[in-house]
Amino acid sequence: LINKGLNSEGAPIGIMLEEHNQGRKYVALMNKSLETKDLAEFNIVAKKYLDLSKDHMENENKVLFTMADQLLDNAEQEDLFEKFKKHEESVIGYGIHEKFQSMIHKWAIRFKI
């Protein structure tokens, strides 16, 4: 998408990248609250992370992916999908993203957030 004229500093890609940064900050704060055994702080930050994640995924689905469908043909989308798949397998690890989402969902239920 960046090569199609949408730079990473402008909306919506810039906003999405900033949300990724904010999400990482929330995860770090949750880890810190677990280390200090501050469950109240964990709950506050976990709720913020959950809200951010829900909004972020909704924006991805409604805005970013819609734009991608308009800008990229099927071959380009398939190429992008394969690159994401390889990145996940080599850098992140297969299934890790889904594992994290499952953990967040379980925490939300357990801590009633």
PDB file of C-alpha atoms in Angstrom, residues 9 21 24 32 47 49 54 80-81 87 89 92 109:
ATOM      1  CA  GLU A   9       3.056   8.886   8.028  1.00  0.00           C
ATOM      2  CA  ASN A  21       3.241   1.083  19.067  1.00  0.00           C
ATOM      3  CA  ARG A  24       3.318  -2.711  22.587  1.00  0.00           C
ATOM      4  CA  LYS A  32       5.356  -4.653  34.628  1.00  0.00           C
ATOM      5  CA  LYS A  47      -8.933  -3.082  29.353  1.00  0.00           C
ATOM      6  CA  TYR A  49      -5.331  -2.935  25.334  1.00  0.00           C
ATOM      7  CA  LYS A  54     -10.977  -4.277  19.028  1.00  0.00           C
ATOM      8  CA  LEU A  80       1.354  -9.963  -0.104  1.00  0.00           C
ATOM      9  CA  PHE A  81      -0.393 -12.869   1.631  1.00  0.00           C
ATOM     10  CA  HIS A  87       7.233 -13.414   7.852  1.00  0.00           C
ATOM     11  CA  GLU A  89       6.740 -18.396  10.053  1.00  0.00           C
ATOM     12  CA  ILE A  92       7.046 -14.410  14.666  1.00  0.00           C
ATOM     13  CA  ILE A 109     -13.126 -13.307  30.688  1.00  0.00           C
TER      14      ILE A 109
END
